[in-house]
Amino acid sequence: MPTNVVMPQMGESIAEGTIVRWIKQAGDRVERDEPLFEISTDKVDAEIPAPAAGILLEIRAKEGETVPVDHVVAVIGEESAVAAPPPPPVAVPPAQPDVTPAVAAAPPAAAQRVVTAPAWPAAVATTPTPAAQKTMAPPVEEHHRQRSSPLVRRIAREHGVDISRIPGSGIGGRVTKHDILDYVEGRAPAAPAGQPPVQQPSATPAPEKPAFKPGENVEVVPMSVMRRRIAEHMILSKRTSAHVHSVFEMDFSRVAKIREAKRAEYERAGVKLTYLPFIIKAACDALRAVPVVNASIDGENVVYRKDINIGIAVALDWGLIVPVIKNADEKNILGLSRAVVDLSTRARAKQLKPEEVQGGTFSITNPGVFGALFGMPIISQPQVAILGIGAIEKRPVVVDDAIAIRPMAYLSLGYDHRLIDGAVADQFMSVIKQRIESFDPAAV
């Protein structure tokens, strides 16, 4: 039996993915779990493995095409399926006025493929009349709109928008993220043929100024799929959450001593002991102590997450990705070190699995690795907070009325003021500070 290859779900709020390139071509032999094609979303660039071994019989989505999740993009089968003769043409009823132009305009090969598909004879014979199709259309479109992604439905709830009023540009009238954002921002989406345009909000955005003038010495290149998705996700987050930031200075002297004492032991275990696992461990303790920072907002409800899944931002040459350490609070420093190395290495090799970039409840980003003193990161929806790590460097500080040289760093917390007040955010950061500055060597 042929095996359908579908667009995988690469994140909780991701409803589609863009095919960047096909690694295999139609007619190629593929093995199970061998890289088949590469996709891009706002969360990850990834090589998708073949779900079965066999011959790549058909490619149904071209490079550069954006496809909804669970949509069939290719078919894998046995060699015999390639040599099998095509099925005989199926008799088609007399052409009807509303469909004749489309069929007549199609190339002969395309038209033949439409009428010779072996699975559809009964459907062709029982095709409803144009009047019946018109009567049935609204329920089908409504069904697709209701099947819009959780992200689209959440945006609609937050802005008091009825999804059924928005003409969807997705397959079968599905309302996409672009559709709902265009509607909310007052840009009129294109109405389906035969329907009046949807009434838009009265606010009209000011026209954008061009980024450059004709004749200027510039080079213009299209944004990558990942870059476009990141831009959309960040704008959505700023529009959704009331961002506030708190910055704490922390002394890493104790952690530095533990790292020096354990360095050789960890190298024998195959990992380099960095500061990051200590910070992740302290963040897990703080999330247990202040659970609202590990929560999400769902309309007028607060969803308290029982699991602590830490997303770690990994900078790539072509963008940013946030793989997730599941149940991070259950790991020790060695386990966290291994998880960080494994996820970051496979992220750069485009080998992450779909489940490894979803389910995060709290995120950590490390701009300090490039020398930044601190950052003001944007929250990753639907989370309500993100921790930024500044550069850890030796600085003169006052200790017991004396000047001392200590490894210090600024850690910043970006949080959603809709749910988290400043006092709560500072309480959370004070737990992290206390854990970092009094870390127990026995826990390493």
XYZ file of C-alpha atoms in Angstrom, residues 61-330:
270
model
C 3.869 20.246 -3.156
C 6.535 22.314 -4.869
C 9.547 23.991 -3.311
C 8.528 27.349 -1.841
C 4.921 26.247 -1.347
C 3.285 26.748 2.059
C 1.216 23.733 3.077
C -1.192 23.192 6.030
C -0.211 20.577 8.598
C -1.420 17.028 7.895
C -1.765 17.880 4.175
C -0.313 15.213 1.867
C 2.851 16.477 0.166
C 4.149 13.233 -1.349
C 3.441 9.526 -1.803
C 5.868 6.639 -1.217
C 5.162 3.171 -2.623
C 6.727 0.076 -4.110
C 8.480 -0.173 -7.470
C 5.570 -2.154 -8.878
C 3.391 0.908 -8.411
C 5.614 2.837 -10.814
C 5.370 0.219 -13.554
C 1.642 -0.349 -13.141
C -0.380 0.842 -16.150
C -2.640 3.848 -15.535
C -6.283 3.053 -14.761
C -8.780 3.421 -17.614
C -10.493 6.803 -17.909
C -13.710 7.196 -15.976
C -16.755 8.392 -17.860
C -17.555 11.992 -17.018
C -21.106 13.398 -17.116
C -21.826 16.138 -19.680
C -20.015 19.344 -18.856
C -21.982 21.817 -16.765
C -21.853 25.580 -17.352
C -20.125 26.498 -14.101
C -17.289 23.957 -14.442
C -16.772 23.688 -18.224
C -14.387 26.681 -18.589
C -12.068 25.437 -15.820
C -11.848 21.893 -17.222
C -11.501 23.079 -20.815
C -8.703 25.468 -19.908
C -6.652 22.810 -18.105
C -3.812 21.045 -19.972
C -4.816 17.626 -21.333
C -2.567 15.761 -18.891
C -3.963 17.610 -15.904
C -7.520 17.051 -17.076
C -6.857 13.336 -17.546
C -5.431 13.032 -14.053
C -8.574 14.615 -12.631
C -10.889 12.114 -14.290
C -8.800 8.951 -14.022
C -8.145 8.871 -10.265
C -9.209 5.314 -9.281
C -10.605 6.249 -5.887
C -13.262 8.650 -7.176
C -15.663 6.960 -9.685
C -18.548 6.827 -7.222
C -17.996 10.450 -6.275
C -18.009 11.546 -9.924
C -21.199 9.656 -10.630
C -22.956 11.279 -7.679
C -21.644 14.847 -8.057
C -24.402 17.198 -6.833
C -25.915 19.772 -9.140
C -24.612 23.356 -9.109
C -27.612 24.443 -7.068
C -26.927 21.732 -4.504
C -23.221 22.627 -4.369
C -24.099 26.258 -3.734
C -26.454 25.232 -0.960
C -23.799 23.020 0.639
C -20.925 25.538 0.431
C -21.578 27.631 3.563
C -21.489 24.666 6.009
C -18.240 23.386 4.442
C -16.595 26.808 4.637
C -17.814 27.248 8.195
C -16.350 23.837 9.058
C -12.938 24.851 7.719
C -13.027 28.145 9.578
C -13.797 26.342 12.817
C -10.797 24.099 12.076
C -8.482 27.108 12.033
C -5.403 26.809 14.221
C -5.505 27.450 17.995
C -3.416 30.578 17.399
C -6.019 32.017 14.998
C -8.867 31.244 17.394
C -6.979 32.842 20.283
C -6.318 36.042 18.313
C -10.005 36.131 17.374
C -11.045 35.774 21.032
C -8.665 38.476 22.233
C -9.909 40.961 19.628
C -13.581 39.986 19.770
C -13.620 38.864 16.131
C -16.087 36.377 14.676
C -13.990 34.043 12.491
C -17.004 33.228 10.318
C -16.999 36.853 9.064
C -13.479 36.546 7.643
C -12.989 35.074 4.156
C -10.201 32.531 4.567
C -7.399 32.243 2.034
C -6.386 28.748 3.176
C -7.445 25.439 1.719
C -11.232 25.072 1.731
C -11.716 28.585 3.106
C -9.589 27.984 6.201
C -8.782 31.239 8.029
C -5.006 31.574 8.339
C -2.899 33.654 10.681
C -2.318 36.155 7.866
C -6.089 36.499 7.357
C -6.867 37.225 11.020
C -3.935 39.646 11.410
C -4.925 41.518 8.237
C -8.493 41.774 9.535
C -7.456 42.996 12.984
C -5.052 45.570 11.505
C -7.753 46.878 9.174
C -6.354 45.589 5.884
C -9.240 44.242 3.830
C -8.709 40.592 2.815
C -9.855 39.547 -0.626
C -13.426 38.259 -0.551
C -14.221 34.979 -2.353
C -15.776 35.312 -5.786
C -19.489 36.054 -5.667
C -19.439 37.378 -2.093
C -19.459 41.019 -0.948
C -16.308 42.286 0.779
C -16.236 41.884 4.549
C -16.717 45.070 6.548
C -13.443 46.012 8.226
C -12.635 47.938 11.400
C -12.671 51.686 10.828
C -9.023 52.258 11.802
C -6.820 52.443 8.720
C -3.022 52.069 9.139
C -0.868 54.821 7.697
C 0.835 53.890 4.427
C 4.351 52.559 4.929
C 7.281 54.553 3.565
C 9.519 52.618 1.191
C 12.742 51.385 2.755
C 14.828 52.833 -0.061
C 14.529 55.223 -2.985
C 15.036 54.357 -6.652
C 18.670 54.699 -7.591
C 20.040 54.153 -4.079
C 23.051 51.848 -3.716
C 21.271 48.883 -2.137
C 20.922 45.145 -2.585
C 17.416 43.728 -2.172
C 16.975 40.056 -1.295
C 13.794 38.269 -0.166
C 13.455 37.328 3.483
C 13.813 33.629 4.216
C 10.731 31.686 5.280
C 12.066 31.371 8.832
C 12.840 35.098 8.987
C 9.300 35.981 7.869
C 7.776 33.605 10.411
C 9.930 34.999 13.233
C 8.889 38.537 12.295
C 5.219 37.588 12.362
C 5.570 35.748 15.678
C 7.406 38.627 17.371
C 4.917 41.246 16.156
C 2.064 39.045 17.355
C 3.693 38.678 20.777
C 4.205 42.427 21.185
C 0.582 42.983 20.177
C -0.668 40.267 22.558
C 1.365 40.699 25.756
C 1.954 43.807 27.872
C 5.744 43.508 28.013
C 7.614 44.664 31.131
C 11.233 43.847 32.083
C 13.116 43.538 35.367
C 16.925 43.265 35.600
C 18.878 41.703 38.476
C 22.652 41.594 38.972
C 23.958 38.233 40.195
C 27.265 36.994 41.576
C 28.477 33.790 39.890
C 31.500 33.235 42.147
C 30.115 30.102 43.749
C 29.080 28.591 40.409
C 32.504 29.421 38.948
C 34.232 27.482 41.750
C 31.949 24.477 41.212
C 32.638 24.556 37.462
C 36.380 24.571 38.079
C 36.161 21.676 40.539
C 33.923 19.565 38.283
C 35.437 20.463 34.895
C 37.551 17.301 34.444
C 34.773 15.013 35.689
C 32.305 16.430 33.180
C 34.803 16.265 30.327
C 35.242 12.546 31.053
C 31.445 12.273 30.785
C 31.651 13.858 27.331
C 30.243 17.343 28.024
C 31.600 20.796 28.753
C 30.298 22.266 32.010
C 29.031 25.796 31.249
C 27.080 28.323 33.290
C 23.823 27.667 31.414
C 22.782 24.391 33.167
C 23.142 26.124 36.555
C 20.873 28.938 35.386
C 18.315 26.449 34.010
C 18.322 24.600 37.340
C 17.825 27.840 39.279
C 15.000 28.849 36.907
C 13.253 25.500 37.486
C 13.416 26.077 41.258
C 11.982 29.564 40.787
C 9.159 28.269 38.543
C 8.158 25.803 41.271
C 8.261 28.572 43.874
C 6.324 31.075 41.703
C 4.116 28.895 39.454
C 2.264 31.782 37.787
C 5.429 32.472 35.745
C 4.993 28.974 34.260
C 1.372 29.674 33.279
C -0.473 30.879 30.160
C -3.506 33.067 29.488
C -6.507 31.538 27.707
C -9.107 34.251 27.199
C -10.175 35.210 30.714
C -8.694 32.057 32.271
C -5.228 31.310 33.660
C -3.768 27.927 32.679
C -1.237 26.706 35.246
C 1.225 24.301 33.625
C 2.145 21.298 35.778
C 5.185 20.394 33.670
C 8.259 22.602 33.506
C 9.489 22.553 29.904
C 12.320 25.006 29.241
C 12.847 26.402 25.742
C 16.493 27.300 25.009
C 17.028 29.838 22.214
C 19.710 28.697 19.763
C 21.167 31.221 17.320
C 21.595 29.879 13.776
C 23.268 31.404 10.741
C 19.819 31.674 9.113
C 17.641 32.579 12.101
C 16.675 31.535 15.613
C 15.217 28.318 16.980
C 13.950 27.350 20.449
C 14.178 23.598 21.176
C 12.567 22.481 24.422
C 13.996 20.508 27.363
C 10.968 18.556 28.582
C 10.552 18.119 32.359
C 13.750 20.082 32.936
C 13.104 20.189 36.694
C 13.630 16.417 36.864
